[in-house]
Every structure is written in C-alpha cells, then in structure tokens.
Amino acid sequence: MQKKWLWILLLASPLLAGAQDAQIPPDIQKLSARAKETVEVTMDGPMLRWASKFLSADDPDEERAAKLVANLTGIYVRSFEFDKEGAYTSAEVDELRSQFHSPGWSRVVGVRSAAEGDNVDIFFKLENDKMAGIVIIAAEPKELTFVNIVGPLELDQLADLGGEFGVPKLDRKTLKHAEKAEKGEQK
Amino acid sequence: MKSLRIVLLILSVSTLAAAGDNEFRGVVHAIEGHYSIHHSHVPLLGFAMWFARPAGISGVKLAMFENFRAHTDSEDVSRLVENSLGPDWHPFVRVRTRNNGKDQDDSNNAETTLIYVSPAGGKLRMMIVNVESSEATVVEVKLSDRSIKGWLKEPGEKAQDHHRSQTSD
C-alpha cells in the first residue's frame, strides 16, 4: 500500500512542479546554464496592484500604466544573453513555441528577419472571446527573451506596456502585424 | 562640541541598525547557519552612509560575508532567502552571470543577484542578496518615490546595473 502511494507521488511530482511555476515553461530555465547573463523579472498580482496605486494619476503616462496593470495577474520576463551565436538551437525555440499551440492559445504574429536573424512570435490566450494573456518570444542570434503577461489586456495596450515593467518594446512592424491579425480574428 | 555631535550621530545610526527589521536579520542568520560562516563587521558603516548615501535610498542595512567558499547555487540561495522572508516579500528580479571562459556547469563560477521587494503604502523595501564565488552581501534599503518609479519602469536594467557594480569590484 505504501509503495502504491510512493509511485503516485513520484508520478505526480512533475505535474505539481509544473503547476507551481506554470507561468514559465520549465524548458526555458535550462537555457540559463548556457547563457552569459540571465535576467528574470517577476511582478506578481499583489506587486502590480500596489504599483497601480503608487503611480500618480497626475501624470498621463503613469495613469495609463496604472490602469493597464491594475487588472493583471502577473508579468514574467526571462531574458538570456549568450556569448556566441548558436548557443541555443532553433529546435529549442520551436519546442518553446509549440507549448502555445494548444487550445485557448493562438499565434497572431510570427515575424522572421532573415537578414538579422531576429524572430518574434506573439501568442494570445483567449477566454470567452476575451484576451486573457499574451506571450512574446523574441529570438535573436545571441539573445532570447520570453515574456508572459497574464490577465486581461488589449493589443493596443501592449504597445503602451512596451518599455514598462520589464516588458521589451516591440517595433512598429511587429505591432502592425499583430493588429492586422487581431482584426482578422475578430472577423 | 563637534566631536560630541559625531559620536551622537554614530550612536543613533548604530541604534537604528540594531533595531532593524527581523527579515534582514533572518536572511543574514539563514546564510550564516546554512553556509557556516559569519558576516563581517563594517566599521562606521552608518557614519559613512550618512555622507555617501546613494540618491533615492534610505534605511540602509548591510551585511558582508567574506571568504565565502561554500558551493553555492542560485536556486539554493533563492530558497534560503525566500524561506526566511515573510509573505509580505515578493521575488522581483534575479540576475545571474556566468564568468567567461569557465565551465558553464560549475555554479561556483556564477554570480547571482537576487532582489525581493516588500511594498506597503507608499513605501517599497528592497532586499538585495548578491552571491559570488568568494563573497556575499545582503543589503536592505528603502526606496524614495523617484527610485521606485525607476525600478518599476526598468526592473531588469536597474538590477543589471546593480549586479554589474557588485561583480566588477
């Protein structure tokens, strides 16, 4: 009987571990061992709610940012910088992307720059036809950034959030792609 | 008269530091207990901070650990710090740098900065734990409004700046 419980615990442990840190795919953490520098930003719900109250209503930019983050559950950024190109493989990035090819998620942007080797993918999570989260995967030859914004957020707000709270700024081209895709989804 | 004022100033700052928060002492004791080391006393730290306090911070508490030779892993240190901090503290930023030219799997060659925050009202307390192969520091500070806004805007960049200033010494 004791052995049975031991087996159940052993089998369930990866699931429990995944549930604890569901905002960050476990595979991405492996890249940290190969990266020259790893930066992890974690802003959970209580911290974001506090930040939204702290930011001033007198400053239009701060007021906009405060409204944005007040309803979010979390912002999680993982950024890896490598010594040389090829430190991570395209298969590893594909594997990461594949985790968001599941029900409830849709990829709205996939920008590929053959010249510079920069690739950006944006995935939306929809719940009851409303945006419930955004994942951004930005892969450059010597850098990989993963962003998970959990909570209700509109696409135009993503542009406002760029450069704030550790969320990288997205270029206009990428945002235009996303806007077009979003309109397509709504039709 | 001037020397009396200086003595009073040192005593008042030392008293404030001694009456510091339990969390700071908890983290320091946790590191001391886990790695069997003692933090070094920094003579006249309070006095020095009075004159050379970085802009936008106050209530500095600092503990330094030298000859820190234990096998350290950033995950271990994170767990240790998180277990000693209360539920009011949140993980905020973690920066990990691998030393160039060294074995990438050897965690002794990594330098880690862990930053936890405790927001309350209009105040933000920050606990910064920096661990290198031979030394570690624990710093607690209170941030001014302007500093808080800077950290909220660019937490990664601010933490990288702090991490580089610690690791380039």
Short mmCIF file of C-alpha atoms in Angstrom, two decimals:
data_model
loop_
_atom_site.label_atom_id
_atom_site.label_comp_id
_atom_site.label_asym_id
_atom_site.label_seq_id
_atom_site.Cartn_x
_atom_site.Cartn_y
_atom_site.Cartn_z
CA MET A 1 0.00 0.00 0.00
CA GLN A 2 2.83 2.32 0.97
CA LYS A 3 4.59 1.51 -2.32
CA LYS A 4 1.46 2.50 -4.26
CA TRP A 5 1.41 5.95 -2.65
CA LEU A 6 5.12 6.34 -3.35
CA TRP A 7 4.51 5.64 -7.06
CA ILE A 8 1.59 8.09 -7.17
CA LEU A 9 3.73 10.77 -5.56
CA LEU A 10 6.62 10.10 -7.92
CA LEU A 11 4.38 10.25 -10.97
CA ALA A 12 2.56 13.36 -9.78
CA SER A 13 5.66 15.34 -8.79
CA PRO A 14 6.41 16.75 -12.27
CA LEU A 15 2.79 17.84 -12.57
CA LEU A 16 2.91 19.53 -9.17
CA ALA A 17 6.18 21.25 -10.04
CA GLY A 18 4.68 22.48 -13.31
CA ALA A 19 1.60 23.80 -11.55
CA GLN A 20 3.74 25.81 -9.14
CA ASP A 21 5.59 27.63 -11.88
CA ALA A 22 3.10 27.45 -14.74
CA GLN A 23 3.86 30.98 -15.91
CA ILE A 24 7.32 29.96 -17.11
CA PRO A 25 7.86 26.87 -19.27
CA PRO A 26 10.31 24.62 -17.38
CA ASP A 27 12.43 24.05 -20.52
CA ILE A 28 13.37 27.70 -20.78
CA GLN A 29 15.11 27.61 -17.41
CA LYS A 30 17.63 25.13 -18.85
CA LEU A 31 18.98 27.91 -21.11
CA SER A 32 20.24 29.75 -18.04
CA ALA A 33 23.15 27.30 -17.69
CA ARG A 34 24.36 28.22 -21.18
CA ALA A 35 23.68 31.95 -21.02
CA LYS A 36 26.33 34.53 -20.27
CA GLU A 37 23.70 36.50 -18.39
CA THR A 38 20.16 35.69 -17.32
CA VAL A 39 17.70 38.32 -16.15
CA GLU A 40 14.41 37.25 -14.58
CA VAL A 41 11.73 39.80 -13.75
CA THR A 42 8.72 38.65 -11.76
CA MET A 43 5.87 41.02 -10.99
CA ASP A 44 3.01 39.13 -9.43
CA GLY A 45 -0.55 40.29 -8.75
CA PRO A 46 -0.05 41.97 -5.34
CA MET A 47 3.02 43.80 -6.61
CA LEU A 48 1.19 45.02 -9.75
CA ARG A 49 -1.85 46.16 -7.75
CA TRP A 50 0.45 48.03 -5.39
CA ALA A 51 2.27 49.60 -8.38
CA SER A 52 -1.02 50.70 -9.93
CA LYS A 53 -1.93 52.56 -6.73
CA PHE A 54 1.52 54.01 -6.34
CA LEU A 55 1.73 55.53 -9.83
CA SER A 56 0.46 59.09 -10.00
CA ALA A 57 -2.90 59.99 -11.51
CA ASP A 58 -1.48 63.45 -12.29
CA ASP A 59 0.93 62.09 -14.87
CA PRO A 60 -0.92 60.83 -18.01
CA ASP A 61 1.74 58.18 -18.79
CA GLU A 62 1.74 56.87 -15.23
CA GLU A 63 -2.07 56.92 -15.10
CA ARG A 64 -2.24 54.85 -18.31
CA ALA A 65 0.30 52.37 -16.99
CA ALA A 66 -1.54 52.14 -13.65
CA LYS A 67 -4.84 51.29 -15.37
CA LEU A 68 -3.07 48.71 -17.50
CA VAL A 69 -1.51 46.73 -14.72
CA ALA A 70 -4.29 47.03 -12.14
CA ASN A 71 -6.15 44.02 -13.53
CA LEU A 72 -3.17 41.90 -14.50
CA THR A 73 -2.29 38.76 -12.55
CA GLY A 74 1.39 38.84 -13.39
CA ILE A 75 4.19 39.91 -15.69
CA TYR A 76 7.04 37.43 -16.08
CA VAL A 77 10.12 38.19 -18.17
CA ARG A 78 13.04 35.84 -18.77
CA SER A 79 15.92 37.17 -20.83
CA PHE A 80 19.03 35.21 -21.81
CA GLU A 81 22.16 36.68 -23.36
CA PHE A 82 24.69 34.32 -24.90
CA ASP A 83 28.43 34.58 -25.65
CA LYS A 84 28.12 33.41 -29.22
CA GLU A 85 25.58 32.58 -31.90
CA GLY A 86 24.27 29.04 -31.92
CA ALA A 87 24.25 28.70 -28.14
CA TYR A 88 20.62 27.66 -28.44
CA THR A 89 19.08 25.79 -31.34
CA SER A 90 16.05 26.64 -33.46
CA ALA A 91 14.59 23.29 -32.35
CA GLU A 92 14.65 24.53 -28.75
CA VAL A 93 12.77 27.68 -29.73
CA ASP A 94 10.30 25.62 -31.79
CA GLU A 95 9.75 23.42 -28.75
CA LEU A 96 9.07 26.52 -26.67
CA ARG A 97 6.64 27.89 -29.28
CA SER A 98 4.88 24.54 -29.53
CA GLN A 99 3.75 24.86 -25.91
CA PHE A 100 1.48 27.69 -27.04
CA HIS A 101 -0.05 25.77 -29.93
CA SER A 102 -2.57 24.37 -27.51
CA PRO A 103 -6.32 25.02 -27.21
CA GLY A 104 -7.06 28.52 -25.96
CA TRP A 105 -3.90 29.94 -27.49
CA SER A 106 -3.44 31.40 -30.93
CA ARG A 107 -0.32 32.71 -32.58
CA VAL A 108 -1.09 36.12 -34.02
CA VAL A 109 2.36 37.23 -35.05
CA GLY A 110 5.34 35.44 -36.42
CA VAL A 111 7.90 37.90 -37.76
CA ARG A 112 11.06 36.46 -39.30
CA SER A 113 14.03 38.60 -40.30
CA ALA A 114 16.35 36.54 -42.48
CA ALA A 115 18.94 39.31 -42.66
CA GLU A 116 19.32 39.94 -38.94
CA GLY A 117 18.12 36.59 -37.68
CA ASP A 118 15.54 38.19 -35.39
CA ASN A 119 12.32 36.26 -34.86
CA VAL A 120 9.33 37.46 -32.86
CA ASP A 121 6.26 35.40 -32.04
CA ILE A 122 3.23 36.70 -30.19
CA PHE A 123 0.59 34.35 -28.81
CA PHE A 124 -2.76 35.41 -27.39
CA LYS A 125 -4.74 33.50 -24.84
CA LEU A 126 -8.49 33.86 -25.27
CA GLU A 127 -11.08 33.01 -22.64
CA ASN A 128 -14.75 33.53 -23.53
CA ASP A 129 -13.61 35.56 -26.56
CA LYS A 130 -11.68 37.93 -24.33
CA MET A 131 -7.94 38.36 -24.14
CA ALA A 132 -6.64 36.66 -21.02
CA GLY A 133 -2.91 36.77 -21.61
CA ILE A 134 -0.07 37.38 -24.04
CA VAL A 135 3.17 35.51 -24.56
CA ILE A 136 6.03 37.04 -26.52
CA ILE A 137 9.03 35.01 -27.66
CA ALA A 138 11.79 37.14 -29.18
CA ALA A 139 14.77 35.21 -30.53
CA GLU A 140 17.90 36.98 -31.71
CA PRO A 141 21.18 35.27 -32.64
CA LYS A 142 22.74 35.92 -29.21
CA GLU A 143 19.66 36.71 -27.14
CA LEU A 144 16.38 35.08 -26.26
CA THR A 145 13.53 36.81 -24.41
CA PHE A 146 10.36 35.23 -23.11
CA VAL A 147 7.54 37.42 -21.78
CA ASN A 148 4.31 36.17 -20.23
CA ILE A 149 1.67 38.79 -19.39
CA VAL A 150 -1.17 37.15 -17.50
CA GLY A 151 -4.54 38.86 -17.30
CA PRO A 152 -6.92 40.93 -19.42
CA LEU A 153 -5.08 43.14 -21.88
CA GLU A 154 -5.93 44.66 -25.25
CA LEU A 155 -3.47 44.67 -28.11
CA ASP A 156 -3.16 48.46 -28.26
CA GLN A 157 -2.26 48.35 -24.59
CA LEU A 158 0.64 46.02 -25.37
CA ALA A 159 2.28 48.91 -27.21
CA ASP A 160 1.83 51.09 -24.10
CA LEU A 161 3.27 48.41 -21.88
CA GLY A 162 6.44 48.10 -24.01
CA GLY A 163 9.35 49.63 -22.12
CA GLU A 164 7.50 49.48 -18.78
CA PHE A 165 7.61 46.85 -16.02
CA GLY A 166 10.38 44.96 -17.77
CA VAL A 167 8.33 44.31 -20.93
CA PRO A 168 10.53 44.90 -24.01
CA LYS A 169 9.45 47.46 -26.58
CA LEU A 170 8.08 45.92 -29.75
CA ASP A 171 8.81 47.60 -33.06
CA ARG A 172 6.04 49.13 -35.16
CA LYS A 173 6.26 46.44 -37.83
CA THR A 174 5.57 43.69 -35.29
CA LEU A 175 2.70 45.59 -33.70
CA LYS A 176 1.14 46.27 -37.13
CA HIS A 177 1.27 42.55 -37.88
CA ALA A 178 -0.43 41.89 -34.55
CA GLU A 179 -3.15 44.48 -35.12
CA LYS A 180 -3.91 43.05 -38.57
CA ALA A 181 -4.06 39.55 -37.14
CA GLU A 182 -6.32 40.64 -34.29
CA LYS A 183 -8.74 42.28 -36.74
CA GLY A 184 -8.71 39.10 -38.78
CA GLU A 185 -9.57 37.04 -35.68
CA GLN A 186 -12.43 39.37 -34.78
CA LYS A 187 -13.97 38.99 -38.27
CA MET B 1 31.20 70.07 20.66
CA LYS B 2 31.59 68.93 17.06
CA SER B 3 33.12 65.60 18.14
CA LEU B 4 30.19 65.05 20.56
CA ARG B 5 27.74 65.55 17.68
CA ILE B 6 29.65 62.99 15.60
CA VAL B 7 29.61 60.45 18.46
CA LEU B 8 25.86 61.02 18.96
CA LEU B 9 25.31 60.59 15.22
CA ILE B 10 27.24 57.30 15.13
CA LEU B 11 25.38 56.03 18.17
CA SER B 12 21.98 56.98 16.76
CA VAL B 13 22.67 55.33 13.40
CA SER B 14 24.05 52.19 15.10
CA THR B 15 20.95 52.01 17.31
CA LEU B 16 18.69 52.26 14.27
CA ALA B 17 20.60 49.49 12.53
CA ALA B 18 20.44 47.27 15.61
CA ALA B 19 16.70 47.79 15.86
CA GLY B 20 16.39 46.78 12.20
CA ASP B 21 13.71 44.56 10.81
CA ASN B 22 13.56 40.89 11.56
CA GLU B 23 13.59 39.97 7.88
CA PHE B 24 17.05 41.39 7.31
CA ARG B 25 18.44 39.62 10.36
CA GLY B 26 16.57 36.48 9.33
CA VAL B 27 18.25 36.39 5.91
CA VAL B 28 21.68 37.07 7.44
CA HIS B 29 21.21 34.33 10.06
CA ALA B 30 19.90 31.90 7.44
CA ILE B 31 23.04 32.39 5.30
CA GLU B 32 25.28 32.12 8.37
CA GLY B 33 23.59 28.93 9.50
CA HIS B 34 23.42 27.26 6.09
CA TYR B 35 26.97 28.02 4.97
CA SER B 36 28.60 28.02 8.44
CA ILE B 37 30.05 31.50 8.08
CA HIS B 38 29.72 34.81 9.93
CA HIS B 39 29.18 38.20 8.43
CA SER B 40 31.98 40.73 8.75
CA HIS B 41 31.51 43.86 10.77
CA VAL B 42 31.81 47.01 8.69
CA PRO B 43 33.28 49.69 10.96
CA LEU B 44 31.49 53.06 10.89
CA LEU B 45 29.12 51.93 8.16
CA GLY B 46 26.29 54.11 9.47
CA PHE B 47 28.59 57.10 9.65
CA ALA B 48 29.85 56.51 6.10
CA MET B 49 26.31 56.06 4.77
CA TRP B 50 25.32 59.39 6.29
CA PHE B 51 27.74 61.12 3.91
CA ALA B 52 27.86 58.79 0.94
CA ARG B 53 24.26 57.63 0.75
CA PRO B 54 23.22 56.93 -2.86
CA ALA B 55 20.38 59.15 -4.06
CA GLY B 56 16.86 57.84 -3.59
CA ILE B 57 17.54 55.32 -0.86
CA SER B 58 17.41 55.35 2.92
CA GLY B 59 17.43 52.94 5.85
CA VAL B 60 20.43 51.02 4.52
CA LYS B 61 21.33 47.80 6.29
CA LEU B 62 24.32 45.84 5.07
CA ALA B 63 25.94 42.54 5.93
CA MET B 64 29.04 41.28 4.16
CA PHE B 65 30.33 37.74 4.06
CA GLU B 66 33.94 37.29 3.07
CA ASN B 67 35.82 34.08 2.25
CA PHE B 68 32.54 32.64 1.12
CA ARG B 69 33.89 29.38 -0.22
CA ALA B 70 30.89 27.13 0.11
CA HIS B 71 29.44 25.55 -3.01
CA THR B 72 26.63 27.94 -3.86
CA ASP B 73 23.82 27.51 -6.28
CA SER B 74 21.48 30.41 -7.07
CA GLU B 75 18.43 28.16 -6.61
CA ASP B 76 19.69 27.15 -3.16
CA VAL B 77 20.27 30.76 -2.16
CA SER B 78 16.83 31.77 -3.53
CA ARG B 79 15.13 29.07 -1.48
CA LEU B 80 17.09 30.05 1.60
CA VAL B 81 16.21 33.74 1.25
CA GLU B 82 12.55 33.07 0.40
CA ASN B 83 12.15 30.77 3.39
CA SER B 84 13.47 33.41 5.74
CA LEU B 85 11.42 36.28 4.29
CA GLY B 86 7.77 36.59 5.25
CA PRO B 87 4.73 36.56 2.94
CA ASP B 88 4.96 40.34 2.52
CA TRP B 89 8.07 39.91 0.39
CA HIS B 90 7.86 39.15 -3.33
CA PRO B 91 10.53 37.94 -5.75
CA PHE B 92 11.24 40.80 -8.15
CA VAL B 93 14.42 40.43 -10.19
CA ARG B 94 17.15 37.84 -10.41
CA VAL B 95 20.34 38.38 -12.44
CA ARG B 96 22.79 35.55 -12.96
CA THR B 97 26.10 35.94 -14.75
CA ARG B 98 28.39 33.12 -15.73
CA ASN B 99 32.07 34.00 -15.60
CA ASN B 100 33.70 33.95 -19.03
CA GLY B 101 35.90 31.10 -20.00
CA LYS B 102 34.85 28.88 -17.13
CA ASP B 103 32.98 25.63 -17.09
CA GLN B 104 29.35 26.57 -17.68
CA ASP B 105 28.03 23.80 -15.46
CA ASP B 106 30.06 24.91 -12.47
CA SER B 107 27.73 27.01 -10.34
CA ASN B 108 30.74 28.27 -8.34
CA ASN B 109 31.59 30.41 -11.35
CA ALA B 110 28.22 32.11 -11.42
CA GLU B 111 27.46 35.44 -9.79
CA THR B 112 23.90 35.98 -8.71
CA THR B 113 21.92 38.98 -7.56
CA LEU B 114 18.51 38.30 -6.03
CA ILE B 115 16.12 41.17 -5.38
CA TYR B 116 12.97 40.87 -3.28
CA VAL B 117 10.55 43.68 -2.54
CA SER B 118 8.03 44.42 0.15
CA PRO B 119 5.53 47.09 -0.90
CA ALA B 120 3.43 48.75 1.79
CA GLY B 121 1.51 52.01 1.42
CA GLY B 122 3.71 54.46 -0.41
CA LYS B 123 6.92 52.69 0.61
CA LEU B 124 8.95 49.96 -1.02
CA ARG B 125 11.56 47.99 0.88
CA MET B 126 14.10 46.09 -1.17
CA MET B 127 16.27 43.18 -0.06
CA ILE B 128 19.26 42.61 -2.34
CA VAL B 129 21.33 39.47 -1.96
CA ASN B 130 24.48 39.23 -4.03
CA VAL B 131 26.41 35.96 -4.12
CA GLU B 132 29.77 35.47 -5.79
CA SER B 133 32.25 32.62 -5.55
CA SER B 134 34.18 34.17 -2.65
CA GLU B 135 31.86 36.69 -1.05
CA ALA B 136 28.24 37.59 -0.48
CA THR B 137 26.37 40.70 0.59
CA VAL B 138 22.88 41.28 1.93
CA VAL B 139 21.51 44.80 1.67
CA GLU B 140 18.14 46.16 2.68
CA VAL B 141 17.10 49.63 1.56
CA LYS B 142 14.00 51.80 1.47
CA LEU B 143 13.39 53.48 -1.87
CA SER B 144 12.19 57.03 -2.47
CA ASP B 145 9.22 57.68 -4.80
CA ARG B 146 11.52 58.56 -7.67
CA SER B 147 13.63 55.43 -7.21
CA ILE B 148 10.52 53.25 -7.07
CA LYS B 149 9.32 54.64 -10.38
CA GLY B 150 12.71 53.94 -11.95
CA TRP B 151 12.65 50.33 -10.73
CA LEU B 152 9.05 49.80 -11.89
CA LYS B 153 9.87 51.14 -15.34
CA GLU B 154 13.06 49.20 -15.95
CA PRO B 155 13.48 46.50 -13.30
CA GLY B 156 15.79 44.35 -15.44
CA GLU B 157 18.11 47.21 -16.41
CA LYS B 158 18.26 48.60 -12.87
CA ALA B 159 19.07 45.15 -11.49
CA GLN B 160 21.73 44.59 -14.18
CA ASP B 161 23.36 47.93 -13.28
CA HIS B 162 23.40 46.95 -9.62
CA HIS B 163 24.66 43.44 -10.42
CA ARG B 164 27.49 44.78 -12.62
CA SER B 165 28.53 47.33 -9.98
CA GLN B 166 28.77 44.48 -7.45
CA THR B 167 30.56 42.00 -9.66
CA SER B 168 33.05 44.39 -11.26
CA ASP B 169 34.71 45.21 -7.89
#
